[in-house]
Amino acid sequence: MSNGNSPEDERPIEDVSRDVPADVSEEARPSVGRALQQARIAAGLTVDDITTATRVRIAIVHAIEADDFAPCGGDVYARGHIRTLAKAVGLDPAELLAQFDAEHGGRPAPTPAAPLFEAERIRPERRGPNWTAAMVAAIVAVIGFVGFTFVKGGDDGGNEASVAEGAQPSSGESASSSAKPKKPADPKPEPSDSAIAAAPADKVTVKVSATEGRSWISAQDHNGRLLFDGLLKQGDSKTFQDNEKVKLVLGDAGAIQLYVNGKKIEDDFQPGAVERLTYTKGDPQVG
């Protein structure tokens, strides 16, 4: 006799794991910070290794790997750090940034660069004497002395110049009326922002202008000596020159316009992006 069960009731129980919704797999995906930490460990790198390679402070690396993005100074700068760390550990930055944006309300609008100045800066190496200021002071003193010498020499040598040119002063005329003193030669000025187009071929000359906002910048010469480290306000410019190369770190590259050896650099820098660049002599080229 039938016990009242239909044939369908005697089917084996199916594996319900195949019916798990797709969003469960999304929840199982590691967080942005966890993914960066796992990739770093898999690559055999320590946090110190990452800091040395990316110049992102150890405290910020630890915070990001713990999914704490507050020390980054905002979503714009957090995205920049995520992009930098992902490249360092061999991950695709686009996937991590998309995940970060989805978890933080979408891609943020550009924000001022001041927080990045505080969050991204690394304590610089021990500085030596400020030779740049000393050199500038010495050059100004030399230019002033040369200018005074030329003016003084022009006043004293007016009569001699007139005789050499064939102008014979009469007895009734004064020495000052017989011939005009030679105009003193203009002293050669030091390289300035306005003279960037005439940059010498045997040096590398880099002009940094904050045209779209303010940005922290750092500049070093070929020996690693620090030329400048500070905040460049909107509208300000700095010009650096070296015999071999100039190394730059731009805190907010989207706010900066570069001129290298008299030529404008047309790179598409993004707001909030941290860029590390090296320029050498000759045509503009990233070293």
PDB file of C-alpha atoms in Angstrom:
ATOM      1  CA  MET A   1       0.000   0.000   0.000  1.00  0.00           C
ATOM      2  CA  SER A   2       1.049   3.557  -0.554  1.00  0.00           C
ATOM      3  CA  ASN A   3       2.261   5.419   2.482  1.00  0.00           C
ATOM      4  CA  GLY A   4       1.042   8.710   1.062  1.00  0.00           C
ATOM      5  CA  ASN A   5       4.406   9.985  -0.235  1.00  0.00           C
ATOM      6  CA  SER A   6       4.665  11.045  -3.845  1.00  0.00           C
ATOM      7  CA  PRO A   7       7.675   9.974  -6.020  1.00  0.00           C
ATOM      8  CA  GLU A   8       9.046  13.497  -5.856  1.00  0.00           C
ATOM      9  CA  ASP A   9       9.380  13.173  -2.074  1.00  0.00           C
ATOM     10  CA  GLU A  10      11.892  10.340  -2.486  1.00  0.00           C
ATOM     11  CA  ARG A  11      14.372  12.420  -4.536  1.00  0.00           C
ATOM     12  CA  PRO A  12      17.817  12.838  -2.883  1.00  0.00           C
ATOM     13  CA  ILE A  13      18.356  16.123  -1.133  1.00  0.00           C
ATOM     14  CA  GLU A  14      20.285  18.465  -3.464  1.00  0.00           C
ATOM     15  CA  ASP A  15      23.321  20.438  -2.474  1.00  0.00           C
ATOM     16  CA  VAL A  16      21.932  23.797  -1.389  1.00  0.00           C
ATOM     17  CA  SER A  17      25.317  25.427  -1.686  1.00  0.00           C
ATOM     18  CA  ARG A  18      24.702  25.836  -5.397  1.00  0.00           C
ATOM     19  CA  ASP A  19      21.716  28.037  -4.642  1.00  0.00           C
ATOM     20  CA  VAL A  20      23.691  30.598  -2.611  1.00  0.00           C
ATOM     21  CA  PRO A  21      22.839  34.103  -3.889  1.00  0.00           C
ATOM     22  CA  ALA A  22      25.499  35.996  -5.833  1.00  0.00           C
ATOM     23  CA  ASP A  23      25.729  38.714  -3.205  1.00  0.00           C
ATOM     24  CA  VAL A  24      27.074  36.193  -0.670  1.00  0.00           C
ATOM     25  CA  SER A  25      30.187  35.745  -2.806  1.00  0.00           C
ATOM     26  CA  GLU A  26      30.504  39.506  -2.879  1.00  0.00           C
ATOM     27  CA  GLU A  27      30.411  39.551   0.924  1.00  0.00           C
ATOM     28  CA  ALA A  28      33.091  36.861   0.999  1.00  0.00           C
ATOM     29  CA  ARG A  29      35.405  39.047  -1.071  1.00  0.00           C
ATOM     30  CA  PRO A  30      38.146  40.550   1.141  1.00  0.00           C
ATOM     31  CA  SER A  31      38.008  44.247   1.967  1.00  0.00           C
ATOM     32  CA  VAL A  32      40.299  46.737   0.259  1.00  0.00           C
ATOM     33  CA  GLY A  33      42.719  46.831   3.166  1.00  0.00           C
ATOM     34  CA  ARG A  34      42.666  43.062   3.636  1.00  0.00           C
ATOM     35  CA  ALA A  35      43.309  42.507  -0.095  1.00  0.00           C
ATOM     36  CA  LEU A  36      46.334  44.834   0.023  1.00  0.00           C
ATOM     37  CA  GLN A  37      47.676  43.095   3.141  1.00  0.00           C
ATOM     38  CA  GLN A  38      47.258  39.599   1.657  1.00  0.00           C
ATOM     39  CA  ALA A  39      48.966  40.643  -1.593  1.00  0.00           C
ATOM     40  CA  ARG A  40      51.863  42.207   0.343  1.00  0.00           C
ATOM     41  CA  ILE A  41      52.382  39.083   2.424  1.00  0.00           C
ATOM     42  CA  ALA A  42      52.112  36.852  -0.660  1.00  0.00           C
ATOM     43  CA  ALA A  43      54.804  38.980  -2.337  1.00  0.00           C
ATOM     44  CA  GLY A  44      57.106  38.505   0.680  1.00  0.00           C
ATOM     45  CA  LEU A  45      57.177  42.225   1.496  1.00  0.00           C
ATOM     46  CA  THR A  46      57.128  43.919   4.881  1.00  0.00           C
ATOM     47  CA  VAL A  47      55.444  47.208   5.705  1.00  0.00           C
ATOM     48  CA  ASP A  48      58.909  48.784   5.823  1.00  0.00           C
ATOM     49  CA  ASP A  49      59.548  47.529   2.273  1.00  0.00           C
ATOM     50  CA  ILE A  50      56.289  49.107   1.081  1.00  0.00           C
ATOM     51  CA  THR A  51      57.083  52.412   2.812  1.00  0.00           C
ATOM     52  CA  THR A  52      60.542  52.524   1.228  1.00  0.00           C
ATOM     53  CA  ALA A  53      59.147  51.778  -2.234  1.00  0.00           C
ATOM     54  CA  THR A  54      56.138  54.125  -2.107  1.00  0.00           C
ATOM     55  CA  ARG A  55      57.116  56.813   0.445  1.00  0.00           C
ATOM     56  CA  VAL A  56      53.741  56.247   2.157  1.00  0.00           C
ATOM     57  CA  ARG A  57      54.228  56.461   5.911  1.00  0.00           C
ATOM     58  CA  ILE A  58      54.228  53.251   7.954  1.00  0.00           C
ATOM     59  CA  ALA A  59      51.292  54.451  10.086  1.00  0.00           C
ATOM     60  CA  ILE A  60      49.169  55.081   6.984  1.00  0.00           C
ATOM     61  CA  VAL A  61      50.029  51.665   5.494  1.00  0.00           C
ATOM     62  CA  HIS A  62      48.954  49.951   8.735  1.00  0.00           C
ATOM     63  CA  ALA A  63      45.747  52.030   8.869  1.00  0.00           C
ATOM     64  CA  ILE A  64      44.776  51.246   5.256  1.00  0.00           C
ATOM     65  CA  GLU A  65      45.410  47.517   5.733  1.00  0.00           C
ATOM     66  CA  ALA A  66      43.028  47.750   8.700  1.00  0.00           C
ATOM     67  CA  ASP A  67      40.456  49.530   6.457  1.00  0.00           C
ATOM     68  CA  ASP A  68      40.886  52.745   8.438  1.00  0.00           C
ATOM     69  CA  PHE A  69      41.158  55.525   5.817  1.00  0.00           C
ATOM     70  CA  ALA A  70      40.768  58.494   8.184  1.00  0.00           C
ATOM     71  CA  PRO A  71      44.551  59.162   8.437  1.00  0.00           C
ATOM     72  CA  CYS A  72      44.655  59.609   4.644  1.00  0.00           C
ATOM     73  CA  GLY A  73      42.976  63.013   4.971  1.00  0.00           C
ATOM     74  CA  GLY A  74      39.945  62.344   2.757  1.00  0.00           C
ATOM     75  CA  ASP A  75      38.641  60.004   0.074  1.00  0.00           C
ATOM     76  CA  VAL A  76      40.629  61.735  -2.694  1.00  0.00           C
ATOM     77  CA  TYR A  77      43.918  61.048  -0.920  1.00  0.00           C
ATOM     78  CA  ALA A  78      42.818  57.589   0.231  1.00  0.00           C
ATOM     79  CA  ARG A  79      42.272  56.690  -3.446  1.00  0.00           C
ATOM     80  CA  GLY A  80      45.752  57.946  -4.285  1.00  0.00           C
ATOM     81  CA  HIS A  81      47.314  55.812  -1.543  1.00  0.00           C
ATOM     82  CA  ILE A  82      45.286  52.751  -2.588  1.00  0.00           C
ATOM     83  CA  ARG A  83      46.461  53.177  -6.203  1.00  0.00           C
ATOM     84  CA  THR A  84      50.100  53.490  -5.078  1.00  0.00           C
ATOM     85  CA  LEU A  85      50.005  50.505  -2.700  1.00  0.00           C
ATOM     86  CA  ALA A  86      48.161  48.304  -5.210  1.00  0.00           C
ATOM     87  CA  LYS A  87      50.873  48.866  -7.826  1.00  0.00           C
ATOM     88  CA  ALA A  88      53.564  48.102  -5.255  1.00  0.00           C
ATOM     89  CA  VAL A  89      52.063  44.690  -4.360  1.00  0.00           C
ATOM     90  CA  GLY A  90      51.038  43.720  -7.912  1.00  0.00           C
ATOM     91  CA  LEU A  91      47.257  44.268  -7.726  1.00  0.00           C
ATOM     92  CA  ASP A  92      44.997  45.993 -10.274  1.00  0.00           C
ATOM     93  CA  PRO A  93      44.324  49.471  -8.837  1.00  0.00           C
ATOM     94  CA  ALA A  94      41.111  49.866 -10.848  1.00  0.00           C
ATOM     95  CA  GLU A  95      39.364  46.944  -9.126  1.00  0.00           C
ATOM     96  CA  LEU A  96      40.318  48.102  -5.629  1.00  0.00           C
ATOM     97  CA  LEU A  97      39.310  51.701  -6.388  1.00  0.00           C
ATOM     98  CA  ALA A  98      35.941  50.542  -7.728  1.00  0.00           C
ATOM     99  CA  GLN A  99      35.394  48.521  -4.541  1.00  0.00           C
ATOM    100  CA  PHE A 100      36.460  51.485  -2.387  1.00  0.00           C
ATOM    101  CA  ASP A 101      34.118  53.863  -4.256  1.00  0.00           C
ATOM    102  CA  ALA A 102      31.210  51.429  -3.890  1.00  0.00           C
ATOM    103  CA  GLU A 103      31.794  51.198  -0.147  1.00  0.00           C
ATOM    104  CA  HIS A 104      32.279  54.969   0.352  1.00  0.00           C
ATOM    105  CA  GLY A 105      29.495  56.536  -1.689  1.00  0.00           C
ATOM    106  CA  GLY A 106      31.115  56.854  -5.113  1.00  0.00           C
ATOM    107  CA  ARG A 107      34.136  58.684  -6.454  1.00  0.00           C
ATOM    108  CA  PRO A 108      34.711  61.886  -4.428  1.00  0.00           C
ATOM    109  CA  ALA A 109      35.044  65.400  -5.831  1.00  0.00           C
ATOM    110  CA  PRO A 110      38.539  66.976  -5.714  1.00  0.00           C
ATOM    111  CA  THR A 111      39.376  68.601  -2.379  1.00  0.00           C
ATOM    112  CA  PRO A 112      42.117  71.082  -1.385  1.00  0.00           C
ATOM    113  CA  ALA A 113      45.589  69.638  -1.137  1.00  0.00           C
ATOM    114  CA  ALA A 114      46.375  70.791   2.403  1.00  0.00           C
ATOM    115  CA  PRO A 115      45.361  67.486   4.110  1.00  0.00           C
ATOM    116  CA  LEU A 116      47.658  65.554   1.791  1.00  0.00           C
ATOM    117  CA  PHE A 117      50.494  67.809   2.811  1.00  0.00           C
ATOM    118  CA  GLU A 118      50.061  66.625   6.387  1.00  0.00           C
ATOM    119  CA  ALA A 119      49.190  62.965   5.674  1.00  0.00           C
ATOM    120  CA  GLU A 120      51.577  62.030   2.876  1.00  0.00           C
ATOM    121  CA  ARG A 121      54.693  63.868   3.973  1.00  0.00           C
ATOM    122  CA  ILE A 122      57.516  61.752   5.241  1.00  0.00           C
ATOM    123  CA  ARG A 123      59.994  63.132   7.673  1.00  0.00           C
ATOM    124  CA  PRO A 124      62.844  64.361   5.444  1.00  0.00           C
ATOM    125  CA  GLU A 125      66.362  63.251   5.914  1.00  0.00           C
ATOM    126  CA  ARG A 126      68.595  65.246   8.188  1.00  0.00           C
ATOM    127  CA  ARG A 127      69.293  68.540   6.520  1.00  0.00           C
ATOM    128  CA  GLY A 128      72.668  70.137   6.261  1.00  0.00           C
ATOM    129  CA  PRO A 129      73.384  73.878   6.089  1.00  0.00           C
ATOM    130  CA  ASN A 130      71.107  75.914   3.798  1.00  0.00           C
ATOM    131  CA  TRP A 131      73.651  76.369   1.024  1.00  0.00           C
ATOM    132  CA  THR A 132      70.993  77.609  -1.406  1.00  0.00           C
ATOM    133  CA  ALA A 133      70.244  80.699   0.685  1.00  0.00           C
ATOM    134  CA  ALA A 134      73.951  81.355   1.155  1.00  0.00           C
ATOM    135  CA  MET A 135      74.616  81.094  -2.584  1.00  0.00           C
ATOM    136  CA  VAL A 136      71.732  83.452  -3.399  1.00  0.00           C
ATOM    137  CA  ALA A 137      73.019  86.006  -0.896  1.00  0.00           C
ATOM    138  CA  ALA A 138      76.540  85.759  -2.356  1.00  0.00           C
ATOM    139  CA  ILE A 139      75.271  86.183  -5.930  1.00  0.00           C
ATOM    140  CA  VAL A 140      73.225  89.254  -4.969  1.00  0.00           C
ATOM    141  CA  ALA A 141      76.274  90.787  -3.277  1.00  0.00           C
ATOM    142  CA  VAL A 142      78.463  90.133  -6.346  1.00  0.00           C
ATOM    143  CA  ILE A 143      75.875  91.598  -8.710  1.00  0.00           C
ATOM    144  CA  GLY A 144      75.558  94.713  -6.562  1.00  0.00           C
ATOM    145  CA  PHE A 145      79.338  95.155  -6.429  1.00  0.00           C
ATOM    146  CA  VAL A 146      79.748  94.658 -10.186  1.00  0.00           C
ATOM    147  CA  GLY A 147      76.945  97.130 -10.903  1.00  0.00           C
ATOM    148  CA  PHE A 148      78.498  99.751  -8.618  1.00  0.00           C
ATOM    149  CA  THR A 149      81.909  99.224 -10.239  1.00  0.00           C
ATOM    150  CA  PHE A 150      80.517  99.704 -13.732  1.00  0.00           C
ATOM    151  CA  VAL A 151      78.663 102.897 -12.770  1.00  0.00           C
ATOM    152  CA  LYS A 152      81.707 104.314 -10.997  1.00  0.00           C
ATOM    153  CA  GLY A 153      84.003 103.353 -13.861  1.00  0.00           C
ATOM    154  CA  GLY A 154      81.638 104.929 -16.407  1.00  0.00           C
ATOM    155  CA  ASP A 155      81.753 108.290 -14.583  1.00  0.00           C
ATOM    156  CA  ASP A 156      85.553 108.354 -14.289  1.00  0.00           C
ATOM    157  CA  GLY A 157      86.359 107.103 -17.798  1.00  0.00           C
ATOM    158  CA  GLY A 158      84.051 109.361 -19.808  1.00  0.00           C
ATOM    159  CA  ASN A 159      86.860 111.565 -21.213  1.00  0.00           C
ATOM    160  CA  GLU A 160      89.012 108.582 -22.164  1.00  0.00           C
ATOM    161  CA  ALA A 161      86.126 106.992 -24.036  1.00  0.00           C
ATOM    162  CA  SER A 162      85.485 110.182 -26.010  1.00  0.00           C
ATOM    163  CA  VAL A 163      89.143 110.495 -27.077  1.00  0.00           C
ATOM    164  CA  ALA A 164      89.262 106.853 -28.151  1.00  0.00           C
ATOM    165  CA  GLU A 165      86.213 107.392 -30.311  1.00  0.00           C
ATOM    166  CA  GLY A 166      87.770 110.419 -32.014  1.00  0.00           C
ATOM    167  CA  ALA A 167      85.780 113.150 -30.262  1.00  0.00           C
ATOM    168  CA  GLN A 168      88.182 116.025 -29.398  1.00  0.00           C
ATOM    169  CA  PRO A 169      86.833 118.111 -26.487  1.00  0.00           C
ATOM    170  CA  SER A 170      87.149 121.887 -26.939  1.00  0.00           C
ATOM    171  CA  SER A 171      88.658 124.158 -24.309  1.00  0.00           C
ATOM    172  CA  GLY A 172      85.331 125.895 -23.676  1.00  0.00           C
ATOM    173  CA  GLU A 173      83.382 122.736 -23.014  1.00  0.00           C
ATOM    174  CA  SER A 174      83.393 120.664 -19.902  1.00  0.00           C
ATOM    175  CA  ALA A 175      84.430 117.044 -19.926  1.00  0.00           C
ATOM    176  CA  SER A 176      80.888 115.945 -19.183  1.00  0.00           C
ATOM    177  CA  SER A 177      79.441 117.779 -22.248  1.00  0.00           C
ATOM    178  CA  SER A 178      82.132 116.595 -24.720  1.00  0.00           C
ATOM    179  CA  ALA A 179      81.123 112.937 -24.573  1.00  0.00           C
ATOM    180  CA  LYS A 180      78.519 110.790 -22.894  1.00  0.00           C
ATOM    181  CA  PRO A 181      79.825 108.155 -20.507  1.00  0.00           C
ATOM    182  CA  LYS A 182      79.490 104.603 -21.669  1.00  0.00           C
ATOM    183  CA  LYS A 183      76.383 102.879 -20.362  1.00  0.00           C
ATOM    184  CA  PRO A 184      77.384 100.283 -17.792  1.00  0.00           C
ATOM    185  CA  ALA A 185      76.781  96.732 -18.899  1.00  0.00           C
ATOM    186  CA  ASP A 186      73.822  95.039 -17.240  1.00  0.00           C
ATOM    187  CA  PRO A 187      75.016  92.362 -14.839  1.00  0.00           C
ATOM    188  CA  LYS A 188      74.001  88.863 -15.808  1.00  0.00           C
ATOM    189  CA  PRO A 189      71.050  87.905 -13.592  1.00  0.00           C
ATOM    190  CA  GLU A 190      70.669  84.519 -12.036  1.00  0.00           C
ATOM    191  CA  PRO A 191      68.103  82.156 -13.628  1.00  0.00           C
ATOM    192  CA  SER A 192      64.536  83.223 -12.819  1.00  0.00           C
ATOM    193  CA  ASP A 193      61.005  82.123 -13.607  1.00  0.00           C
ATOM    194  CA  SER A 194      60.781  84.610 -16.501  1.00  0.00           C
ATOM    195  CA  ALA A 195      64.018  83.306 -18.039  1.00  0.00           C
ATOM    196  CA  ILE A 196      62.926  79.669 -18.176  1.00  0.00           C
ATOM    197  CA  ALA A 197      62.722  79.738 -21.983  1.00  0.00           C
ATOM    198  CA  ALA A 198      66.458  80.513 -22.165  1.00  0.00           C
ATOM    199  CA  ALA A 199      67.508  77.599 -19.969  1.00  0.00           C
ATOM    200  CA  PRO A 200      71.156  76.574 -20.544  1.00  0.00           C
ATOM    201  CA  ALA A 201      71.662  73.391 -22.538  1.00  0.00           C
ATOM    202  CA  ASP A 202      74.279  72.023 -20.134  1.00  0.00           C
ATOM    203  CA  LYS A 203      71.875  72.062 -17.154  1.00  0.00           C
ATOM    204  CA  VAL A 204      68.378  70.860 -16.347  1.00  0.00           C
ATOM    205  CA  THR A 205      65.962  73.653 -15.418  1.00  0.00           C
ATOM    206  CA  VAL A 206      62.523  72.868 -13.961  1.00  0.00           C
ATOM    207  CA  LYS A 207      59.811  75.438 -13.249  1.00  0.00           C
ATOM    208  CA  VAL A 208      56.903  74.383 -11.021  1.00  0.00           C
ATOM    209  CA  SER A 209      53.774  76.600 -11.046  1.00  0.00           C
ATOM    210  CA  ALA A 210      50.668  76.092  -8.875  1.00  0.00           C
ATOM    211  CA  THR A 211      48.106  77.168 -11.489  1.00  0.00           C
ATOM    212  CA  GLU A 212      45.028  75.209 -10.360  1.00  0.00           C
ATOM    213  CA  GLY A 213      45.377  75.313  -6.573  1.00  0.00           C
ATOM    214  CA  ARG A 214      47.943  74.793  -3.855  1.00  0.00           C
ATOM    215  CA  SER A 215      50.138  71.733  -3.530  1.00  0.00           C
ATOM    216  CA  TRP A 216      52.960  70.432  -1.400  1.00  0.00           C
ATOM    217  CA  ILE A 217      56.118  69.845  -3.440  1.00  0.00           C
ATOM    218  CA  SER A 218      59.585  68.483  -2.756  1.00  0.00           C
ATOM    219  CA  ALA A 219      62.632  68.935  -5.018  1.00  0.00           C
ATOM    220  CA  GLN A 220      66.102  67.342  -4.849  1.00  0.00           C
ATOM    221  CA  ASP A 221      69.257  67.612  -6.975  1.00  0.00           C
ATOM    222  CA  HIS A 222      71.176  64.657  -8.450  1.00  0.00           C
ATOM    223  CA  ASN A 223      73.010  64.107  -5.133  1.00  0.00           C
ATOM    224  CA  GLY A 224      69.711  63.836  -3.237  1.00  0.00           C
ATOM    225  CA  ARG A 225      70.224  67.234  -1.603  1.00  0.00           C
ATOM    226  CA  LEU A 226      66.879  68.875  -0.740  1.00  0.00           C
ATOM    227  CA  LEU A 227      66.270  72.024  -2.800  1.00  0.00           C
ATOM    228  CA  PHE A 228      62.739  72.740  -1.537  1.00  0.00           C
ATOM    229  CA  ASP A 229      60.170  71.064   0.694  1.00  0.00           C
ATOM    230  CA  GLY A 230      56.947  72.914   1.431  1.00  0.00           C
ATOM    231  CA  LEU A 231      53.545  74.181   0.322  1.00  0.00           C
ATOM    232  CA  LEU A 232      53.267  76.042  -2.988  1.00  0.00           C
ATOM    233  CA  LYS A 233      50.235  78.357  -2.909  1.00  0.00           C
ATOM    234  CA  GLN A 234      48.059  78.966  -5.975  1.00  0.00           C
ATOM    235  CA  GLY A 235      49.744  81.436  -8.292  1.00  0.00           C
ATOM    236  CA  ASP A 236      53.232  80.794  -6.869  1.00  0.00           C
ATOM    237  CA  SER A 237      56.143  79.336  -8.853  1.00  0.00           C
ATOM    238  CA  LYS A 238      59.499  77.757  -8.049  1.00  0.00           C
ATOM    239  CA  THR A 239      62.432  77.194 -10.422  1.00  0.00           C
ATOM    240  CA  PHE A 240      65.092  74.532  -9.760  1.00  0.00           C
ATOM    241  CA  GLN A 241      68.348  73.935 -11.665  1.00  0.00           C
ATOM    242  CA  ASP A 242      71.031  71.241 -11.515  1.00  0.00           C
ATOM    243  CA  ASN A 243      73.933  70.012 -13.653  1.00  0.00           C
ATOM    244  CA  GLU A 244      72.429  66.524 -14.135  1.00  0.00           C
ATOM    245  CA  LYS A 245      68.848  66.029 -12.906  1.00  0.00           C
ATOM    246  CA  VAL A 246      66.054  67.358 -10.700  1.00  0.00           C
ATOM    247  CA  LYS A 247      63.794  64.962  -8.748  1.00  0.00           C
ATOM    248  CA  LEU A 248      60.279  66.094  -7.819  1.00  0.00           C
ATOM    249  CA  VAL A 249      57.442  64.860  -5.603  1.00  0.00           C
ATOM    250  CA  LEU A 250      54.091  66.594  -6.268  1.00  0.00           C
ATOM    251  CA  GLY A 251      51.460  66.241  -3.535  1.00  0.00           C
ATOM    252  CA  ASP A 252      48.571  67.344  -5.795  1.00  0.00           C
ATOM    253  CA  ALA A 253      49.840  66.936  -9.357  1.00  0.00           C
ATOM    254  CA  GLY A 254      46.539  68.139 -10.832  1.00  0.00           C
ATOM    255  CA  ALA A 255      47.193  71.637  -9.483  1.00  0.00           C
ATOM    256  CA  ILE A 256      50.708  71.877 -10.993  1.00  0.00           C
ATOM    257  CA  GLN A 257      51.993  73.034 -14.398  1.00  0.00           C
ATOM    258  CA  LEU A 258      55.588  72.036 -15.248  1.00  0.00           C
ATOM    259  CA  TYR A 259      58.102  73.634 -17.599  1.00  0.00           C
ATOM    260  CA  VAL A 260      61.292  71.647 -18.217  1.00  0.00           C
ATOM    261  CA  ASN A 261      64.233  73.190 -20.073  1.00  0.00           C
ATOM    262  CA  GLY A 262      61.916  75.892 -21.431  1.00  0.00           C
ATOM    263  CA  LYS A 263      59.213  73.510 -22.663  1.00  0.00           C
ATOM    264  CA  LYS A 264      55.748  72.949 -21.200  1.00  0.00           C
ATOM    265  CA  ILE A 265      55.029  69.415 -19.969  1.00  0.00           C
ATOM    266  CA  GLU A 266      51.631  68.252 -21.250  1.00  0.00           C
ATOM    267  CA  ASP A 267      51.041  65.314 -18.866  1.00  0.00           C
ATOM    268  CA  ASP A 268      47.434  64.713 -17.786  1.00  0.00           C
ATOM    269  CA  PHE A 269      47.954  64.861 -14.032  1.00  0.00           C
ATOM    270  CA  GLN A 270      44.826  64.073 -11.984  1.00  0.00           C
ATOM    271  CA  PRO A 271      43.658  66.190  -9.011  1.00  0.00           C
ATOM    272  CA  GLY A 272      44.846  64.703  -5.749  1.00  0.00           C
ATOM    273  CA  ALA A 273      47.323  62.360  -7.465  1.00  0.00           C
ATOM    274  CA  VAL A 274      50.820  62.023  -5.969  1.00  0.00           C
ATOM    275  CA  GLU A 275      53.476  62.066  -8.714  1.00  0.00           C
ATOM    276  CA  ARG A 276      57.202  61.345  -8.409  1.00  0.00           C
ATOM    277  CA  LEU A 277      59.174  62.651 -11.395  1.00  0.00           C
ATOM    278  CA  THR A 278      62.798  62.987 -12.471  1.00  0.00           C
ATOM    279  CA  TYR A 279      63.957  65.297 -15.282  1.00  0.00           C
ATOM    280  CA  THR A 280      67.370  65.468 -16.950  1.00  0.00           C
ATOM    281  CA  LYS A 281      69.201  67.647 -19.472  1.00  0.00           C
ATOM    282  CA  GLY A 282      68.055  67.903 -23.092  1.00  0.00           C
ATOM    283  CA  ASP A 283      64.482  67.540 -24.244  1.00  0.00           C
ATOM    284  CA  PRO A 284      61.919  66.938 -21.501  1.00  0.00           C
ATOM    285  CA  GLN A 285      61.964  63.305 -20.560  1.00  0.00           C
ATOM    286  CA  VAL A 286      61.047  61.430 -17.425  1.00  0.00           C
ATOM    287  CA  GLY A 287      64.121  59.807 -16.004  1.00  0.00           C
TER     288      GLY A 287
END
